[in-house]
JSON list of C-alpha atoms in Angstrom, two decimals:
[
{"chain": "A", "resi": 1, "resn": "VAL", "atom": "CA", "xyz": [-5.07, 20.43, -38.37]},
{"chain": "A", "resi": 2, "resn": "PHE", "atom": "CA", "xyz": [-1.80, 19.94, -36.47]},
{"chain": "A", "resi": 3, "resn": "PHE", "atom": "CA", "xyz": [-2.91, 22.27, -33.66]},
{"chain": "A", "resi": 4, "resn": "PHE", "atom": "CA", "xyz": [-6.26, 20.52, -33.43]},
{"chain": "A", "resi": 5, "resn": "PHE", "atom": "CA", "xyz": [-4.55, 17.13, -33.16]},
{"chain": "A", "resi": 6, "resn": "LYS", "atom": "CA", "xyz": [-2.16, 18.49, -30.53]},
{"chain": "A", "resi": 7, "resn": "TYR", "atom": "CA", "xyz": [-5.12, 19.92, -28.56]},
{"chain": "A", "resi": 8, "resn": "VAL", "atom": "CA", "xyz": [-7.05, 16.63, -28.71]},
{"chain": "A", "resi": 9, "resn": "LEU", "atom": "CA", "xyz": [-3.95, 14.72, -27.62]},
{"chain": "A", "resi": 10, "resn": "CYS", "atom": "CA", "xyz": [-3.43, 17.06, -24.64]},
{"chain": "A", "resi": 11, "resn": "VAL", "atom": "CA", "xyz": [-7.08, 16.72, -23.60]},
{"chain": "A", "resi": 12, "resn": "CYS", "atom": "CA", "xyz": [-6.86, 12.92, -23.82]},
{"chain": "A", "resi": 13, "resn": "VAL", "atom": "CA", "xyz": [-3.70, 12.83, -21.75]},
{"chain": "A", "resi": 14, "resn": "CYS", "atom": "CA", "xyz": [-5.25, 15.06, -19.09]},
{"chain": "A", "resi": 15, "resn": "VAL", "atom": "CA", "xyz": [-8.51, 13.13, -18.97]},
{"chain": "A", "resi": 16, "resn": "PHE", "atom": "CA", "xyz": [-7.04, 9.63, -18.96]},
{"chain": "A", "resi": 17, "resn": "SER", "atom": "CA", "xyz": [-3.93, 10.23, -16.86]},
{"chain": "A", "resi": 18, "resn": "ARG", "atom": "CA", "xyz": [-5.73, 12.26, -14.20]},
{"chain": "A", "resi": 19, "resn": "PRO", "atom": "CA", "xyz": [-9.07, 10.51, -13.69]},
{"chain": "A", "resi": 20, "resn": "GLN", "atom": "CA", "xyz": [-11.57, 11.71, -11.10]},
{"chain": "A", "resi": 21, "resn": "HIS", "atom": "CA", "xyz": [-11.07, 8.59, -9.02]},
{"chain": "A", "resi": 22, "resn": "PRO", "atom": "CA", "xyz": [-7.80, 6.79, -9.83]},
{"chain": "A", "resi": 23, "resn": "THR", "atom": "CA", "xyz": [-8.60, 3.97, -7.44]},
{"chain": "A", "resi": 24, "resn": "LEU", "atom": "CA", "xyz": [-11.58, 2.86, -9.46]},
{"chain": "A", "resi": 25, "resn": "THR", "atom": "CA", "xyz": [-9.97, 3.37, -12.86]},
{"chain": "A", "resi": 26, "resn": "HIS", "atom": "CA", "xyz": [-6.97, 1.16, -12.24]},
{"chain": "A", "resi": 27, "resn": "THR", "atom": "CA", "xyz": [-8.71, -1.45, -10.09]},
{"chain": "A", "resi": 28, "resn": "HIS", "atom": "CA", "xyz": [-9.14, -3.71, -13.11]},
{"chain": "A", "resi": 29, "resn": "SER", "atom": "CA", "xyz": [-5.41, -3.54, -13.80]},
{"chain": "A", "resi": 30, "resn": "ILE", "atom": "CA", "xyz": [-4.62, -4.40, -10.18]},
{"chain": "A", "resi": 31, "resn": "HIS", "atom": "CA", "xyz": [-6.97, -7.37, -10.10]},
{"chain": "A", "resi": 32, "resn": "THR", "atom": "CA", "xyz": [-5.55, -8.59, -13.42]},
{"chain": "A", "resi": 33, "resn": "GLN", "atom": "CA", "xyz": [-2.05, -8.49, -11.96]},
{"chain": "A", "resi": 34, "resn": "VAL", "atom": "CA", "xyz": [-3.23, -10.37, -8.88]},
{"chain": "A", "resi": 35, "resn": "ARG", "atom": "CA", "xyz": [-4.99, -12.99, -11.01]},
{"chain": "A", "resi": 36, "resn": "GLU", "atom": "CA", "xyz": [-1.78, -13.61, -12.98]},
{"chain": "A", "resi": 37, "resn": "ARG", "atom": "CA", "xyz": [0.42, -14.08, -9.91]},
{"chain": "A", "resi": 38, "resn": "PRO", "atom": "CA", "xyz": [2.06, -17.50, -9.41]},
{"chain": "A", "resi": 39, "resn": "GLU", "atom": "CA", "xyz": [0.82, -18.03, -5.82]},
{"chain": "A", "resi": 40, "resn": "ARG", "atom": "CA", "xyz": [-1.90, -20.42, -4.72]},
{"chain": "A", "resi": 41, "resn": "GLN", "atom": "CA", "xyz": [-5.51, -19.33, -5.19]},
{"chain": "A", "resi": 42, "resn": "ASP", "atom": "CA", "xyz": [-6.13, -18.77, -1.46]},
{"chain": "A", "resi": 43, "resn": "VAL", "atom": "CA", "xyz": [-3.16, -16.36, -1.39]},
{"chain": "A", "resi": 44, "resn": "LYS", "atom": "CA", "xyz": [-4.56, -14.50, -4.41]},
{"chain": "A", "resi": 45, "resn": "ASP", "atom": "CA", "xyz": [-7.99, -14.30, -2.77]},
{"chain": "A", "resi": 46, "resn": "CYS", "atom": "CA", "xyz": [-6.42, -12.93, 0.41]},
{"chain": "A", "resi": 47, "resn": "LEU", "atom": "CA", "xyz": [-4.45, -10.36, -1.58]},
{"chain": "A", "resi": 48, "resn": "LYS", "atom": "CA", "xyz": [-7.63, -9.22, -3.36]},
{"chain": "A", "resi": 49, "resn": "GLU", "atom": "CA", "xyz": [-9.44, -8.85, -0.02]},
{"chain": "A", "resi": 50, "resn": "LEU", "atom": "CA", "xyz": [-6.59, -6.83, 1.48]},
{"chain": "A", "resi": 51, "resn": "LEU", "atom": "CA", "xyz": [-6.37, -4.60, -1.58]},
{"chain": "A", "resi": 52, "resn": "ASN", "atom": "CA", "xyz": [-10.11, -3.95, -1.38]},
{"chain": "A", "resi": 53, "resn": "GLU", "atom": "CA", "xyz": [-10.01, -3.20, 2.35]},
{"chain": "A", "resi": 54, "resn": "TYR", "atom": "CA", "xyz": [-6.91, -1.01, 2.46]},
{"chain": "A", "resi": 55, "resn": "LEU", "atom": "CA", "xyz": [-6.49, 0.52, -0.98]},
{"chain": "A", "resi": 56, "resn": "ILE", "atom": "CA", "xyz": [-9.67, 2.61, -1.20]},
{"chain": "A", "resi": 57, "resn": "PRO", "atom": "CA", "xyz": [-9.30, 4.34, 2.21]},
{"chain": "A", "resi": 58, "resn": "VAL", "atom": "CA", "xyz": [-5.58, 4.95, 1.66]},
{"chain": "A", "resi": 59, "resn": "THR", "atom": "CA", "xyz": [-6.02, 6.39, -1.84]},
{"chain": "A", "resi": 60, "resn": "LYS", "atom": "CA", "xyz": [-8.87, 8.61, -0.63]},
{"chain": "A", "resi": 61, "resn": "TYR", "atom": "CA", "xyz": [-6.61, 9.92, 2.13]},
{"chain": "A", "resi": 62, "resn": "VAL", "atom": "CA", "xyz": [-3.81, 10.62, -0.35]},
{"chain": "A", "resi": 63, "resn": "GLU", "atom": "CA", "xyz": [-6.18, 12.31, -2.79]},
{"chain": "A", "resi": 64, "resn": "ASN", "atom": "CA", "xyz": [-7.68, 14.51, -0.04]},
{"chain": "A", "resi": 65, "resn": "LYS", "atom": "CA", "xyz": [-4.36, 15.53, 1.50]},
{"chain": "A", "resi": 66, "resn": "GLY", "atom": "CA", "xyz": [-2.45, 16.02, -1.73]},
{"chain": "A", "resi": 67, "resn": "CYS", "atom": "CA", "xyz": [0.76, 16.90, 0.15]},
{"chain": "A", "resi": 68, "resn": "VAL", "atom": "CA", "xyz": [2.96, 14.24, -1.34]},
{"chain": "A", "resi": 69, "resn": "LEU", "atom": "CA", "xyz": [6.15, 14.48, -3.33]},
{"chain": "A", "resi": 70, "resn": "PRO", "atom": "CA", "xyz": [5.48, 16.08, -6.74]},
{"chain": "A", "resi": 71, "resn": "GLY", "atom": "CA", "xyz": [4.78, 13.66, -9.57]},
{"chain": "A", "resi": 72, "resn": "TYR", "atom": "CA", "xyz": [4.08, 10.74, -7.26]},
{"chain": "A", "resi": 73, "resn": "GLY", "atom": "CA", "xyz": [0.38, 10.00, -7.48]},
{"chain": "A", "resi": 74, "resn": "VAL", "atom": "CA", "xyz": [-1.95, 7.25, -6.41]},
{"chain": "A", "resi": 75, "resn": "VAL", "atom": "CA", "xyz": [-1.30, 5.10, -9.47]},
{"chain": "A", "resi": 76, "resn": "GLY", "atom": "CA", "xyz": [2.45, 5.24, -8.85]},
{"chain": "A", "resi": 77, "resn": "MET", "atom": "CA", "xyz": [1.97, 4.43, -5.17]},
{"chain": "A", "resi": 78, "resn": "THR", "atom": "CA", "xyz": [-0.22, 1.45, -6.03]},
{"chain": "A", "resi": 79, "resn": "SER", "atom": "CA", "xyz": [2.35, 0.24, -8.54]},
{"chain": "A", "resi": 80, "resn": "THR", "atom": "CA", "xyz": [5.02, 0.56, -5.85]},
{"chain": "A", "resi": 81, "resn": "LEU", "atom": "CA", "xyz": [2.83, -1.50, -3.50]},
{"chain": "A", "resi": 82, "resn": "LEU", "atom": "CA", "xyz": [2.48, -4.30, -6.05]},
{"chain": "A", "resi": 83, "resn": "HIS", "atom": "CA", "xyz": [6.23, -4.34, -6.75]},
{"chain": "A", "resi": 84, "resn": "PHE", "atom": "CA", "xyz": [6.95, -4.28, -3.04]},
{"chain": "A", "resi": 85, "resn": "LEU", "atom": "CA", "xyz": [4.63, -7.26, -2.55]},
{"chain": "A", "resi": 86, "resn": "ASP", "atom": "CA", "xyz": [6.44, -9.11, -5.35]},
{"chain": "A", "resi": 87, "resn": "THR", "atom": "CA", "xyz": [9.57, -9.06, -3.22]},
{"chain": "A", "resi": 88, "resn": "LEU", "atom": "CA", "xyz": [7.88, -9.72, 0.13]},
{"chain": "A", "resi": 89, "resn": "ILE", "atom": "CA", "xyz": [5.43, -12.53, -0.62]},
{"chain": "A", "resi": 90, "resn": "SER", "atom": "CA", "xyz": [6.98, -15.82, 0.36]},
{"chain": "A", "resi": 91, "resn": "SER", "atom": "CA", "xyz": [5.91, -19.24, 1.53]},
{"chain": "A", "resi": 92, "resn": "GLU", "atom": "CA", "xyz": [6.77, -18.16, 5.11]},
{"chain": "A", "resi": 93, "resn": "ASN", "atom": "CA", "xyz": [4.27, -15.29, 5.22]},
{"chain": "A", "resi": 94, "resn": "THR", "atom": "CA", "xyz": [1.53, -17.13, 3.34]},
{"chain": "A", "resi": 95, "resn": "GLU", "atom": "CA", "xyz": [1.64, -20.40, 5.23]},
{"chain": "A", "resi": 96, "resn": "GLY", "atom": "CA", "xyz": [-1.47, -22.20, 6.32]},
{"chain": "A", "resi": 97, "resn": "THR", "atom": "CA", "xyz": [-4.41, -23.48, 4.40]},
{"chain": "A", "resi": 98, "resn": "GLY", "atom": "CA", "xyz": [-7.66, -21.68, 3.93]},
{"chain": "A", "resi": 99, "resn": "ARG", "atom": "CA", "xyz": [-8.29, -18.00, 3.52]},
{"chain": "A", "resi": 100, "resn": "ASN", "atom": "CA", "xyz": [-8.33, -17.08, 7.23]},
{"chain": "A", "resi": 101, "resn": "ALA", "atom": "CA", "xyz": [-5.03, -18.79, 8.01]},
{"chain": "A", "resi": 102, "resn": "VAL", "atom": "CA", "xyz": [-3.34, -17.24, 5.01]},
{"chain": "A", "resi": 103, "resn": "ARG", "atom": "CA", "xyz": [-4.75, -13.81, 5.80]},
{"chain": "A", "resi": 104, "resn": "GLU", "atom": "CA", "xyz": [-3.60, -13.94, 9.41]},
{"chain": "A", "resi": 105, "resn": "SER", "atom": "CA", "xyz": [-0.14, -14.92, 8.24]},
{"chain": "A", "resi": 106, "resn": "PHE", "atom": "CA", "xyz": [0.08, -12.41, 5.40]},
{"chain": "A", "resi": 107, "resn": "GLU", "atom": "CA", "xyz": [-1.74, -9.26, 6.56]},
{"chain": "A", "resi": 108, "resn": "ARG", "atom": "CA", "xyz": [1.20, -7.82, 8.51]},
{"chain": "A", "resi": 109, "resn": "THR", "atom": "CA", "xyz": [3.41, -8.11, 5.44]},
{"chain": "A", "resi": 110, "resn": "PHE", "atom": "CA", "xyz": [0.75, -6.40, 3.35]},
{"chain": "A", "resi": 111, "resn": "VAL", "atom": "CA", "xyz": [0.37, -3.57, 5.91]},
{"chain": "A", "resi": 112, "resn": "PHE", "atom": "CA", "xyz": [4.12, -2.98, 6.03]},
{"chain": "A", "resi": 113, "resn": "ALA", "atom": "CA", "xyz": [4.25, -2.74, 2.22]},
{"chain": "A", "resi": 114, "resn": "CYS", "atom": "CA", "xyz": [1.19, -0.49, 2.09]},
{"chain": "A", "resi": 115, "resn": "VAL", "atom": "CA", "xyz": [2.48, 1.92, 4.76]},
{"chain": "A", "resi": 116, "resn": "TRP", "atom": "CA", "xyz": [5.78, 2.40, 2.95]},
{"chain": "A", "resi": 117, "resn": "SER", "atom": "CA", "xyz": [4.31, 2.46, -0.58]},
{"chain": "A", "resi": 118, "resn": "PHE", "atom": "CA", "xyz": [1.88, 5.24, 0.26]},
{"chain": "A", "resi": 119, "resn": "GLY", "atom": "CA", "xyz": [3.30, 6.90, 3.36]},
{"chain": "A", "resi": 120, "resn": "SER", "atom": "CA", "xyz": [6.84, 7.35, 2.10]},
{"chain": "A", "resi": 121, "resn": "ALA", "atom": "CA", "xyz": [5.64, 9.99, -0.37]},
{"chain": "A", "resi": 122, "resn": "PHE", "atom": "CA", "xyz": [4.63, 12.30, 2.48]},
{"chain": "A", "resi": 123, "resn": "VAL", "atom": "CA", "xyz": [7.17, 14.69, 3.91]},
{"chain": "A", "resi": 124, "resn": "GLY", "atom": "CA", "xyz": [7.59, 16.45, 7.26]},
{"chain": "A", "resi": 125, "resn": "ASP", "atom": "CA", "xyz": [4.45, 16.90, 9.35]},
{"chain": "A", "resi": 126, "resn": "GLU", "atom": "CA", "xyz": [2.33, 15.24, 6.67]},
{"chain": "A", "resi": 127, "resn": "ARG", "atom": "CA", "xyz": [4.16, 11.99, 7.37]},
{"chain": "A", "resi": 128, "resn": "LYS", "atom": "CA", "xyz": [3.20, 12.25, 11.06]},
{"chain": "A", "resi": 129, "resn": "ARG", "atom": "CA", "xyz": [-0.41, 12.99, 10.11]},
{"chain": "A", "resi": 130, "resn": "PHE", "atom": "CA", "xyz": [-0.45, 9.97, 7.81]},
{"chain": "A", "resi": 131, "resn": "SER", "atom": "CA", "xyz": [0.82, 7.83, 10.68]},
{"chain": "A", "resi": 132, "resn": "VAL", "atom": "CA", "xyz": [-1.90, 9.07, 13.04]},
{"chain": "A", "resi": 133, "resn": "TRP", "atom": "CA", "xyz": [-4.54, 8.58, 10.36]},
{"chain": "A", "resi": 134, "resn": "TRP", "atom": "CA", "xyz": [-3.30, 5.04, 9.60]},
{"chain": "A", "resi": 135, "resn": "LYS", "atom": "CA", "xyz": [-3.38, 3.97, 13.23]},
{"chain": "A", "resi": 136, "resn": "THR", "atom": "CA", "xyz": [-6.85, 5.44, 13.72]},
{"chain": "A", "resi": 137, "resn": "GLN", "atom": "CA", "xyz": [-8.28, 4.09, 10.45]},
{"chain": "A", "resi": 138, "resn": "PHE", "atom": "CA", "xyz": [-7.01, 0.54, 10.89]},
{"chain": "A", "resi": 139, "resn": "SER", "atom": "CA", "xyz": [-6.87, 0.23, 14.70]},
{"chain": "A", "resi": 140, "resn": "LYS", "atom": "CA", "xyz": [-9.50, -2.51, 14.83]},
{"chain": "A", "resi": 141, "resn": "ARG", "atom": "CA", "xyz": [-7.40, -4.92, 12.77]},
{"chain": "A", "resi": 142, "resn": "ASP", "atom": "CA", "xyz": [-5.61, -6.85, 15.52]},
{"chain": "A", "resi": 143, "resn": "SER", "atom": "CA", "xyz": [-3.65, -9.08, 13.19]},
{"chain": "A", "resi": 144, "resn": "ALA", "atom": "CA", "xyz": [-1.92, -6.12, 11.57]},
{"chain": "A", "resi": 145, "resn": "LYS", "atom": "CA", "xyz": [-1.92, -3.54, 14.34]},
{"chain": "A", "resi": 146, "resn": "ILE", "atom": "CA", "xyz": [1.17, -1.38, 14.54]},
{"chain": "A", "resi": 147, "resn": "PRO", "atom": "CA", "xyz": [2.12, -0.34, 18.10]},
{"chain": "A", "resi": 148, "resn": "GLN", "atom": "CA", "xyz": [0.69, 3.01, 19.15]},
{"chain": "A", "resi": 149, "resn": "ARG", "atom": "CA", "xyz": [3.96, 4.54, 20.29]},
{"chain": "A", "resi": 150, "resn": "ASP", "atom": "CA", "xyz": [5.92, 6.51, 17.72]},
{"chain": "A", "resi": 151, "resn": "THR", "atom": "CA", "xyz": [4.96, 6.57, 14.03]},
{"chain": "A", "resi": 152, "resn": "VAL", "atom": "CA", "xyz": [4.19, 3.72, 11.64]},
{"chain": "A", "resi": 153, "resn": "PHE", "atom": "CA", "xyz": [7.56, 4.44, 10.02]},
{"chain": "A", "resi": 154, "resn": "ASP", "atom": "CA", "xyz": [9.43, 3.59, 13.22]},
{"chain": "A", "resi": 155, "resn": "TYR", "atom": "CA", "xyz": [8.48, -0.09, 12.90]},
{"chain": "A", "resi": 156, "resn": "CYS", "atom": "CA", "xyz": [9.47, -2.91, 10.59]},
{"chain": "A", "resi": 157, "resn": "LEU", "atom": "CA", "xyz": [8.58, -6.57, 10.29]},
{"chain": "A", "resi": 158, "resn": "ASP", "atom": "CA", "xyz": [10.77, -9.07, 12.03]},
{"chain": "A", "resi": 159, "resn": "ALA", "atom": "CA", "xyz": [9.63, -12.67, 12.43]},
{"chain": "A", "resi": 160, "resn": "ARG", "atom": "CA", "xyz": [6.13, -11.61, 11.35]},
{"chain": "A", "resi": 161, "resn": "ARG", "atom": "CA", "xyz": [5.65, -9.01, 14.07]},
{"chain": "A", "resi": 162, "resn": "PHE", "atom": "CA", "xyz": [6.15, -5.27, 14.18]},
{"chain": "A", "resi": 163, "resn": "VAL", "atom": "CA", "xyz": [9.25, -4.17, 16.10]},
{"chain": "A", "resi": 164, "resn": "LYS", "atom": "CA", "xyz": [11.25, -0.96, 16.25]},
{"chain": "A", "resi": 165, "resn": "TRP", "atom": "CA", "xyz": [13.90, -0.90, 13.52]},
{"chain": "A", "resi": 166, "resn": "GLU", "atom": "CA", "xyz": [16.76, -0.95, 16.02]},
{"chain": "A", "resi": 167, "resn": "GLU", "atom": "CA", "xyz": [15.25, -4.01, 17.77]},
{"chain": "A", "resi": 168, "resn": "ALA", "atom": "CA", "xyz": [15.01, -6.07, 14.57]},
{"chain": "A", "resi": 169, "resn": "SER", "atom": "CA", "xyz": [17.21, -9.14, 14.31]},
{"chain": "A", "resi": 170, "resn": "PHE", "atom": "CA", "xyz": [18.69, -7.86, 11.04]},
{"chain": "A", "resi": 171, "resn": "TYR", "atom": "CA", "xyz": [19.51, -4.39, 12.40]},
{"chain": "A", "resi": 172, "resn": "LEU", "atom": "CA", "xyz": [23.18, -3.62, 12.01]},
{"chain": "A", "resi": 173, "resn": "ASN", "atom": "CA", "xyz": [24.56, -1.24, 14.60]},
{"chain": "A", "resi": 174, "resn": "ALA", "atom": "CA", "xyz": [27.65, 0.40, 13.15]},
{"chain": "A", "resi": 175, "resn": "CYS", "atom": "CA", "xyz": [28.85, 1.73, 16.50]}
]
């Protein structure tokens, strides 16, 4: 009986912790977290839209490439994204009224968080491939376009625009 229980437990862990499509299985959890956020409703609606537009293509890319740091899967990356957004969402990057104004203000912040939440798990040449894929996949989004030179990891947000890290106002040159 003990071995049977242990076998059933192992099967359950494998089935429920490694679903066929993690994006779809934890979508409900993500939307629940968004719904419970303290921001205004138009900010929550914008966040849901951005999650729907970016999350599925990014998780499919990660699942297909599979060359990320061991033990760091799509669910962990998505959790990192949500925690990252907790620290980045502010009244400055969600100003305006109405969904379009909020989205225009907030999308760059979301893209920065998404790039680092998912892309940071890639190493070496896979990181460069992720950068090329990101720029190609999302090149039509003018409000959140990252400059074509260099990689997506060479840019940060400064005053709501993408600049090279060393050009950012907060960059501290130790030399």
